[in-house]
Every structure is written in C-alpha cells, then in structure tokens.
Short mmCIF file of C-alpha atoms and ligand atoms in Angstrom, two decimals:
data_model
loop_
_atom_site.label_atom_id
_atom_site.label_comp_id
_atom_site.label_asym_id
_atom_site.label_seq_id
_atom_site.Cartn_x
_atom_site.Cartn_y
_atom_site.Cartn_z
CA UNK A 291 11.36 -11.01 14.59
CA UNK A 292 10.97 -10.68 10.87
CA UNK A 293 8.32 -8.28 9.68
CA UNK A 294 7.73 -6.80 13.11
CA UNK A 295 8.54 -3.16 13.57
CA UNK A 296 7.49 -0.68 16.10
CA UNK A 297 7.36 3.01 15.45
CA UNK A 298 7.12 6.08 17.59
CA UNK A 299 3.60 6.45 18.93
CA UNK A 300 2.69 2.81 18.32
CA UNK A 301 0.96 1.51 21.47
CA UNK A 302 2.85 -1.30 23.23
CA UNK A 303 -0.21 -3.55 22.85
CA UNK A 304 -0.09 -3.31 19.04
CA UNK A 305 2.15 -5.37 16.76
CA UNK A 306 2.56 -4.81 13.02
CA UNK A 307 3.13 -7.68 10.62
CA UNK A 308 3.55 -6.30 7.11
CA UNK A 309 2.45 -8.57 4.26
CA UNK A 310 4.96 -9.17 1.44
CA UNK A 311 2.74 -7.56 -1.22
CA UNK A 312 4.29 -4.16 -1.95
CA UNK A 313 3.05 -2.32 -5.02
CA UNK A 314 1.83 0.98 -6.40
CA UNK A 315 -1.53 0.64 -4.61
CA UNK A 316 -0.36 -1.20 -1.48
CA UNK A 317 2.72 0.99 -0.76
CA UNK A 318 5.12 -1.18 1.32
CA UNK A 319 2.50 -3.93 1.63
CA UNK A 320 -0.67 -4.48 3.63
CA UNK A 321 -0.40 -3.75 7.34
CA UNK A 322 -1.72 -6.58 9.50
CA UNK A 323 -2.24 -5.37 13.05
CA UNK A 324 -2.33 -7.59 16.13
CA UNK A 325 -3.82 -6.18 19.35
CA UNK A 326 -3.15 -7.88 22.66
CA UNK A 327 -3.41 -6.23 26.06
CA UNK A 328 -0.40 -6.76 28.35
CA UNK A 329 -0.69 -10.20 29.95
CA UNK A 330 -3.83 -11.16 28.04
CA UNK A 331 -4.19 -14.57 26.46
CA UNK A 332 -6.39 -13.59 23.53
CA UNK A 333 -5.65 -11.03 20.85
CA UNK A 334 -7.50 -9.78 17.80
CA UNK A 335 -6.07 -9.37 14.34
CA UNK A 336 -7.08 -6.58 11.95
CA UNK A 337 -6.73 -7.21 8.20
CA UNK A 338 -5.05 -10.58 7.66
CA UNK A 339 -3.99 -9.40 4.20
CA UNK A 340 -3.42 -11.44 1.04
CA UNK A 341 -3.51 -15.21 0.75
CA UNK A 342 0.21 -15.62 1.45
CA UNK A 343 0.98 -18.77 3.45
CA UNK A 344 4.15 -17.38 5.03
CA UNK A 345 2.42 -14.22 6.17
CA UNK A 346 -0.61 -16.11 7.49
CA UNK A 347 1.64 -18.57 9.37
CA UNK A 348 3.43 -15.65 11.07
CA UNK A 349 0.06 -14.25 12.14
CA UNK A 350 -1.17 -17.64 13.37
CA UNK A 351 1.96 -18.04 15.56
CA UNK A 352 0.72 -15.05 17.54
CA UNK A 353 -2.66 -16.52 18.43
CA UNK A 354 -4.95 -17.34 20.06
CA UNK A 355 -7.28 -14.73 18.63
CA UNK A 356 -10.79 -13.83 19.68
CA UNK A 357 -11.63 -12.72 16.15
CA UNK A 358 -10.26 -11.72 12.76
CA UNK A 359 -11.47 -8.20 11.91
CA UNK A 360 -11.45 -6.70 8.43
CA UNK A 361 -11.61 -3.00 7.54
CA UNK A 362 -13.15 -3.60 4.09
CA UNK A 363 -13.48 -6.17 1.35
CA UNK A 364 -10.53 -5.40 -0.92
CA UNK A 365 -8.53 -8.56 -1.55
CA UNK A 366 -5.23 -7.15 -0.27
CA UNK A 367 -6.88 -6.90 3.17
CA UNK A 368 -9.22 -9.88 3.32
CA UNK A 369 -8.09 -12.51 0.80
CA UNK A 370 -6.25 -14.49 3.51
CA UNK A 371 -9.04 -14.30 6.10
CA UNK A 372 -10.70 -17.66 5.46
CA UNK A 373 -7.35 -19.47 5.36
CA UNK A 374 -6.19 -17.79 8.57
CA UNK A 375 -9.44 -18.78 10.27
CA UNK A 376 -8.79 -22.36 9.15
CA UNK A 377 -5.18 -22.30 10.43
CA UNK A 378 -6.50 -21.10 13.80
CA UNK A 379 -9.15 -23.79 14.05
CA UNK A 380 -12.17 -21.68 13.21
CA UNK A 381 -11.60 -18.21 14.69
CA UNK A 382 -14.49 -16.08 13.38
CA UNK A 383 -13.97 -13.47 10.66
CA UNK A 384 -16.01 -10.33 11.40
CA UNK A 385 -16.77 -7.89 8.60
CA UNK A 386 -19.28 -5.17 7.68
CA UNK A 387 -20.02 -7.01 4.43
CA UNK A 388 -21.78 -10.27 5.41
CA UNK A 389 -20.30 -12.00 2.35
CA UNK A 390 -16.89 -11.85 4.04
CA UNK A 391 -17.74 -13.34 7.41
CA UNK A 392 -19.98 -12.90 10.41
CA UNK A 393 -21.64 -9.53 10.70
CA UNK A 394 -19.56 -6.98 12.57
CA UNK A 395 -21.45 -5.29 15.41
CA UNK A 396 -20.76 -1.92 16.99
CA UNK A 397 -18.00 -3.28 19.20
CA UNK A 398 -15.44 -6.05 18.78
CA UNK A 399 -13.32 -5.98 21.91
CA UNK A 400 -11.02 -8.54 23.47
CA UNK A 401 -9.56 -9.00 26.98
CA UNK A 402 -8.29 -5.60 28.12
CA UNK A 403 -9.02 -3.77 24.85
CA UNK A 404 -12.24 -1.97 23.93
CA UNK A 405 -12.85 -1.72 20.21
CA UNK A 406 -15.53 0.48 18.68
CA UNK A 407 -16.50 0.01 15.06
CA UNK A 408 -16.92 3.28 13.13
CA UNK A 409 -18.76 3.11 9.82
CA UNK A 410 -16.59 5.14 7.44
CA UNK A 411 -17.85 4.42 3.91
CA UNK A 412 -16.31 6.17 0.92
CA UNK A 413 -13.17 4.29 -0.11
CA UNK A 414 -15.62 1.41 -0.40
CA UNK A 415 -19.20 1.12 0.79
CA UNK A 416 -18.21 -1.40 3.49
CA UNK A 417 -15.19 0.48 4.90
CA UNK A 418 -14.96 0.74 8.68
CA UNK A 419 -12.37 2.06 11.10
CA UNK A 420 -11.65 0.46 14.46
CA UNK A 421 -11.15 2.75 17.44
CA UNK A 422 -9.31 0.72 20.07
CA UNK A 423 -8.59 1.68 23.66
CA UNK A 424 -6.46 -0.06 26.25
CA UNK A 425 -5.87 1.73 29.52
CA UNK A 426 -5.85 5.40 28.59
CA UNK A 427 -4.30 4.93 25.14
CA UNK A 428 -6.48 5.12 22.06
CA UNK A 429 -5.60 4.07 18.53
CA UNK A 430 -7.48 4.38 15.23
CA UNK A 431 -7.13 1.58 12.68
CA UNK A 432 -8.13 3.23 9.43
CA UNK A 433 -7.80 0.57 6.71
CA UNK A 434 -7.71 2.34 3.35
CA UNK A 435 -9.86 5.26 4.49
CA UNK A 436 -6.66 7.07 5.47
CA UNK A 437 -3.22 5.78 4.47
CA UNK A 438 0.11 6.36 6.15
CA UNK A 439 1.30 8.45 3.21
CA UNK A 440 -0.17 9.81 0.01
CA UNK A 441 -3.91 9.79 -0.49
CA UNK A 442 -6.56 7.09 -0.68
CA UNK A 443 -8.68 6.18 -3.69
CA UNK A 444 -12.44 6.53 -3.81
CA UNK A 445 -13.10 3.20 -5.55
CA UNK A 446 -16.08 4.39 -7.60
CA UNK A 447 -18.76 3.13 -8.11
CA UNK A 448 -18.53 1.06 -4.90
CA UNK A 449 -16.90 4.04 -3.21
CA UNK A 450 -18.71 7.37 -3.02
CA UNK A 451 -17.12 10.78 -2.60
CA UNK A 452 -19.99 12.30 -0.60
CA UNK A 453 -19.77 9.40 1.87
CA UNK A 454 -16.00 9.72 1.92
CA UNK A 455 -16.02 13.42 2.78
CA UNK A 456 -18.51 12.73 5.61
CA UNK A 457 -16.29 9.90 6.91
CA UNK A 458 -13.18 12.09 6.85
CA UNK A 459 -15.12 14.77 8.66
CA UNK A 460 -16.07 12.21 11.30
CA UNK A 461 -12.39 11.27 11.75
CA UNK A 462 -11.41 14.89 12.41
CA UNK A 463 -12.93 14.42 15.89
CA UNK A 464 -10.03 12.20 17.04
CA UNK A 465 -7.38 14.71 18.10
CA UNK A 466 -4.03 13.21 19.08
CA UNK A 467 -5.24 9.67 18.51
CA UNK A 468 -2.52 7.62 16.85
CA UNK A 469 -3.54 6.42 13.37
CA UNK A 470 -2.57 2.92 12.23
CA UNK A 471 -3.40 2.66 8.52
CA UNK A 472 -3.89 -0.27 6.16
CA UNK A 473 -0.75 0.73 4.24
CA UNK A 474 2.25 2.90 5.03
CA UNK A 475 3.64 4.25 8.29
CA UNK A 476 1.68 5.13 11.40
CA UNK A 477 0.69 8.76 11.99
CA UNK A 478 0.56 10.44 15.36
CA UNK A 479 -2.70 12.42 14.98
CA UNK A 480 -5.80 11.03 13.27
CA UNK A 481 -7.58 14.40 13.28
CA UNK A 482 -4.69 16.22 11.64
CA UNK A 483 -4.38 13.69 8.80
CA UNK A 484 -8.17 13.65 8.30
CA UNK A 485 -8.17 17.44 7.96
CA UNK A 486 -5.32 17.28 5.44
CA UNK A 487 -7.21 14.62 3.46
CA UNK A 488 -10.34 16.81 3.43
CA UNK A 489 -8.34 19.81 2.22
CA UNK A 490 -6.78 17.69 -0.51
CA UNK A 491 -10.18 16.40 -1.64
CA UNK A 492 -11.64 19.91 -1.80
CA UNK A 493 -8.63 21.11 -3.80
CA UNK A 494 -9.07 18.22 -6.24
CA UNK A 495 -12.79 19.02 -6.58
CA UNK A 496 -11.91 22.61 -7.47
CA UNK A 497 -9.43 21.33 -10.06
CA UNK A 498 -12.04 19.00 -11.56
CA UNK A 499 -14.63 21.81 -11.67
CA UNK A 500 -12.07 23.99 -13.45
CA UNK A 501 -11.17 21.23 -15.93
CA UNK A 502 -14.84 20.70 -16.77
CA UNK A 503 -15.40 24.45 -17.11
CA UNK A 504 -12.42 24.55 -19.48
CA UNK A 505 -14.06 21.96 -21.71
CA UNK A 506 -12.92 18.49 -20.51
CA UNK A 507 -15.86 16.24 -21.37
CA UNK A 508 -14.68 12.74 -20.36
CA UNK A 509 -13.14 11.30 -17.16
CA UNK A 510 -10.01 10.53 -19.19
CA UNK A 511 -9.70 14.16 -20.30
CA UNK A 512 -10.16 15.36 -16.70
CA UNK A 513 -7.41 12.97 -15.52
CA UNK A 514 -5.09 14.35 -18.23
CA UNK A 515 -5.54 17.84 -16.78
CA UNK A 516 -5.90 17.24 -13.03
CA UNK A 517 -3.45 14.35 -12.68
CA UNK A 518 -1.04 15.47 -15.38
CA UNK A 519 2.06 13.93 -13.75
CA UNK A 520 0.46 10.67 -12.63
CA UNK A 521 2.51 7.46 -12.58
CA UNK A 522 0.98 5.27 -15.35
CA UNK A 523 0.85 2.37 -12.83
CA UNK A 524 -1.81 4.16 -10.77
CA UNK A 525 -3.62 6.06 -13.52
CA UNK A 526 -6.58 3.65 -13.27
CA UNK A 527 -6.96 4.65 -9.62
CA UNK A 528 -6.93 8.35 -10.53
CA UNK A 529 -9.63 7.58 -13.10
CA UNK A 530 -11.80 5.92 -10.47
CA UNK A 531 -11.37 8.86 -8.09
CA UNK A 532 -12.14 11.23 -10.99
CA UNK A 533 -15.34 9.35 -11.81
CA UNK A 534 -16.28 9.64 -8.11
CA UNK A 535 -15.62 13.39 -8.24
CA UNK A 536 -17.64 13.87 -11.44
CA UNK A 537 -20.50 11.88 -9.94
CA UNK A 538 -20.35 14.06 -6.82
CA UNK A 539 -20.35 17.30 -8.86
CA UNK A 540 -23.20 16.04 -11.05
CA UNK A 541 -25.34 15.34 -8.00
CA UNK A 542 -24.34 18.65 -6.43
CA UNK A 543 -25.46 20.56 -9.53
CA UNK A 544 -28.65 18.50 -9.75
CA UNK A 545 -29.44 19.32 -6.14
CA UNK A 546 -28.71 23.00 -6.93
CA UNK A 547 -31.00 22.90 -9.97
CA UNK A 548 -33.77 21.29 -7.90
CA UNK A 549 -33.42 23.98 -5.27
CA UNK A 550 -33.74 26.60 -8.02
CA UNK A 551 -36.86 24.81 -9.34
CA UNK A 552 -38.56 25.17 -5.98
CA UNK A 553 -37.92 28.91 -5.71
ZN1 LIG B 268 -8.95 -0.88 -0.26
#
C-alpha cells in the first residue's frame, strides 16, 4: 500500500501514512499516524497533515475514526483537518487550541487503546504529545516536540524555551517507550532522545551566551556565530530558535538580578 511503511519498534496497531510535503522543515513529509487496536472497528488519526486531497483520501479509506487528534496548530499538521472531518461525515477534530476544533481533554482513547494527552509546550504554546497504550505496548506521539532526526525549532514568540526545556525534561521519564514523531523516522526510546535534545539545547545556550559575551548584539549576529554552517533554507528557523534562546537568557539574568536585589 502506497505511503505505508512499518519500521522496527513500530507497534502493530499503528500505521504511518506520510504526507507528500517534504521540505527543509518537514523532512520527508508530515507523519500521519493511524491507531487501531487489533480487531477494533474504530481508529483514531493523529495529525492529518496538509490540505492534500490524495493524502486525505488515503486516510479516509482507513476509517471509521473516533476522532482526529492534532499535536499542535502548525499548518503542516492541521491544515487538512477540517477537510478530513468533512470527508468522514463529521468526525470531531480535537486540539489543545480551541480555534482548531473541540477542546482536547486529558484522554482521547478509542476501542482497545488508551491515550493520555501530555501538555508539552515549547515548540509552540499548544503542543501536546499523545501517550498511547494497547495491551502492554506504549508509544509516544511527539508531533514537533521531538523529531525523528535533527532537532526541533522553538517557534518564538509562540514557542518558549523555558517551557520547551521543561517539556523535554518531562519526556525523559518514558524509558524504552517507542517515539513516533511528526516528521522523520521512529525512535526506539523516547527518554533517550529527550535527554539528547536537552543536552543539545544546553550546548546551544552555552554557545549563545559565549557569542553575546564576545560582542554579538543582534539575533542575526548570534546566528552567524552559533549556526555558522546553517543551510540558508532553514536560517529563519535558526533565527527563531535564537530569539527564543536570547529571551530565555534575558529572563534568566533578570531573575538573577532580582535575586541579587533582595539580598
Ligand atoms: Zn510545528
């Protein structure tokens, strides 16, 4: 079946349909995940992806769905949601941001699959991860909070680095839970990738601190130093992450100054 792959570690109750929107920010394209317990009638779909009729038709063929879940409001994940709902005859779209659909609660399960919603802001304010369990197998659907390869962007000012670090820290609790990201390949251990992401973020913060100490006064100048080899196609993303880092350091030093004031 076109677009369907399965990889090592991918639970048998999960199907990947990859949207045909590859690019510098979307890697091979947006991952649309379909979760259906063995023998169950209803499934759920996570991140319908862009408004691409062919992709949405392939998803719809795999209904019926209890709900359409979205990890966050970026268009490459949610643009097709309303159209997919229409194709399915009104299946509800559930999202953390009420502008995108019905309000997502703390759980969003379907026959034979428990799904817990984890608030993981940082990439965007509305980012969530879905922790699904069927039988004794757990799987973490991470949207753009953690990608299958490379690193994610903190989409400042909607995204916030302090929130993001706290969210990554939260995800380090899921040892040996398979990670199914919004883009790129699946990873076998959510906790391990979350720890690597945290280490990377701390390293970048040190680099930004050093660039500022060496006299870089604008986000652009910091990008020139810290992301010296960046592909021009994703430089804007590095700039957004850099603004998030500068904002974080500014607040950190303000908090430090306030602590000094109270001594
Ligand atoms: Zn995103």
